[in-house]
């Protein structure tokens, strides 16, 4: 019998999502639904922190469908911690556009539920179900601004390419199943150890499976959807997409590569190293010539995923700990950046690179927060972004991939260039005449949760930059127990 | 004289279907509905893989997997059609080339 307490967080999220849906359907306002959603997520943190559940659920034959370890546990806690501020971002954005609906919280929680399943998956079936449960709400949320063409176009592109990726995943799973006769990670590991499989079938199958995960991570060359989707989707949804699914997908990737595919390390390690280098370089370089800030952040996401992959390539507990550290810091920085961007959008400021000119004079507080978060993204030392990069590059050098670390450091110099370019625009450039007219005079929107979220992000980024041990003392032990 | 059908034949069939689906998505420059059909074709080719393997290996996992895929594919198509409807309302057509608001 499966101990259902293992699944409590996952089941709670699904049930809570349905409760919110019913509440919204029977007259509850979107505002109170938001409060209930955040309340539920915060409440869920209590059992997850006090009674961490370890073990396998639904044991079948050699393996199980789901496996919970300190690594998945910490990843799930981080997902929850990131989801709460993102849920707070939705209200001020959608209220301003008269498009605030209760469904968005149901969708967020369902997507989070899918991520929980994805992080724990130990079989291709829950992996597929988790991936789809994570993605479907994202497609819908991207289309949430129903009368904006960009929003539905973003949803359409995301849907078609996401559907293609999951189709290829399934075809790959089918080939692996045909070659080995199993869909379980544990049995697959045994089968790969024994050898004697039809190698062409198996290699194509495994490659397609990993490819689908890399697509979700928007690694070059599977990144084409990212800029369009980030730009077109409503800004809080972009924050959700930037912060959360990447963390869930990388946990799955690590557990897939270090579990069943650990015997093939000499094959996937160089391949991933090349993809990581390509992501870092392409993401950083293309970001420079962007004019839309959301699009720029999308390209910087691609670059950051490359940095994260460096930790995976290192294939050591230090590397995997660095991955979690990086994604936690990066997710929080992104949430903070998007909180400031939503505030700017609500104040009718143009969210383009040139539109930010002179922002420091118009809105000194927002500019200061943007400055600190951008410094963290650029990897300037007192901020957490620096420690995050250090935590993935150091294990990489230890693993003998010095060339990749060198490429990474050069890419982060390029990334620092566009971050500092934005800072320079905000602080030293003179705004064009039309911007000065369009932007509303300085007024207060200070009571909104946006400033709270942005301030919290800045504070955590500063604290973790000075005391990285607060987080790395959690990530490192967790990374020694992947399964 | 009957040729016996082996797993290889069926995997070849499913690969042909997969390639048809991929080619349909890449070459099709007109209609988004056709893209949805190609996505279905890819999912069904994966299903054929799983069912055939399940049959030849006398293992039930593939059958069960297929039922999950069929259900999820239905949900996926529902979302896809909803998004296409929305796109039509905003743009007045469902030509692929009109999905060009964002570039760079």
Coordinates of C-alpha atoms in Angstrom, one line a residue, chain B:
Chain B
X1 CA 2.0 -17.7 -47.9
X2 CA 1.6 -15.0 -45.3
X3 CA 4.3 -12.6 -44.2
X4 CA 4.3 -12.4 -40.4
X5 CA 4.2 -8.8 -39.1
X6 CA 7.0 -8.1 -36.5
X7 CA 7.6 -5.2 -34.2
X8 CA 10.0 -3.7 -36.7
X9 CA 7.3 -3.3 -39.3
X10 CA 5.1 -1.5 -36.9
X11 CA 7.9 0.7 -35.6
X12 CA 8.5 1.6 -39.3
X13 CA 4.9 2.5 -39.7
X14 CA 4.9 4.7 -36.7
X15 CA 8.1 6.4 -37.8
X16 CA 6.5 7.1 -41.2
X17 CA 3.5 8.7 -39.4
X18 CA 5.8 10.7 -37.2
X19 CA 7.8 12.1 -40.2
X20 CA 4.5 12.9 -41.9
X21 CA 3.4 14.8 -38.9
X22 CA 6.6 16.7 -38.6
X23 CA 6.7 17.5 -42.4
X24 CA 3.1 18.7 -42.1
X25 CA 4.0 21.1 -39.4
X26 CA 7.2 22.4 -41.1
X27 CA 5.9 22.7 -44.7
X28 CA 2.4 23.9 -43.9
X29 CA 2.2 27.7 -44.3
X30 CA -1.5 28.2 -44.4
X31 CA -3.8 26.8 -41.8
X32 CA -3.4 26.4 -38.0
X33 CA -6.0 23.6 -37.9
X34 CA -3.8 21.5 -40.1
X35 CA -1.0 22.0 -37.5
X36 CA -3.3 20.6 -34.8
X37 CA -4.1 17.6 -37.0
X38 CA -0.3 17.0 -37.5
X39 CA 0.2 17.2 -33.7
X40 CA -2.5 14.5 -33.3
X41 CA -0.8 12.4 -35.9
X42 CA 2.5 12.6 -33.9
X43 CA 0.7 11.5 -30.7
X44 CA -1.0 8.7 -32.5
X45 CA 2.3 7.4 -34.0
X46 CA 3.6 7.3 -30.4
X47 CA 0.5 5.4 -29.4
X48 CA 1.1 2.8 -32.1
X49 CA 4.6 2.3 -30.8
X50 CA 3.4 1.7 -27.3
X51 CA 0.5 -0.6 -28.2
X52 CA 2.6 -2.7 -30.6
X53 CA 5.4 -3.1 -28.0
X54 CA 2.9 -3.9 -25.4
X55 CA 1.4 -6.6 -27.7
X56 CA 4.7 -8.2 -28.7
X57 CA 6.2 -8.2 -25.3
X58 CA 3.0 -9.3 -23.5
X59 CA 3.4 -6.4 -21.1
X60 CA 0.4 -4.3 -20.0
X61 CA 2.3 -1.0 -19.2
X62 CA 2.1 0.2 -22.8
X63 CA -1.6 -0.3 -23.0
X64 CA -2.1 1.7 -19.8
X65 CA 0.2 4.4 -21.1
X66 CA -1.8 4.7 -24.3
X67 CA -5.1 5.3 -22.4
X68 CA -3.4 8.1 -20.5
X69 CA -2.1 9.6 -23.7
X70 CA -5.5 9.5 -25.4
X71 CA -7.1 11.3 -22.5
X72 CA -4.4 13.9 -22.3
X73 CA -4.4 14.4 -26.1
X74 CA -8.2 15.2 -25.9
X75 CA -7.5 17.8 -23.3
X76 CA -4.6 19.2 -25.3
X77 CA -6.8 19.5 -28.4
X78 CA -9.5 21.3 -26.4
X79 CA -7.0 23.8 -25.3
X80 CA -5.6 24.2 -28.8
X81 CA -8.9 24.8 -30.4
X82 CA -9.8 27.3 -27.7
X83 CA -6.6 29.2 -28.4
X84 CA -7.2 29.1 -32.1
X85 CA -10.7 30.5 -31.6
X86 CA -9.3 33.3 -29.5
X87 CA -6.7 34.0 -32.1
X88 CA -9.4 34.1 -34.8
X89 CA -11.4 36.6 -32.8
X90 CA -8.4 38.8 -32.4
X91 CA -7.0 38.6 -35.9
X92 CA -9.9 37.6 -38.2
X93 CA -8.1 34.6 -39.7
X94 CA -6.1 31.6 -38.7
X95 CA -3.4 31.9 -41.3
X96 CA 0.0 31.0 -39.8
X97 CA 1.6 34.0 -41.5
X98 CA -0.6 36.3 -39.5
X99 CA 1.0 35.2 -36.3
X100 CA 3.8 37.8 -36.8
X101 CA 3.1 40.5 -34.2
X102 CA 6.4 39.8 -32.4
X103 CA 9.7 39.5 -34.0
X104 CA 13.4 40.0 -33.1

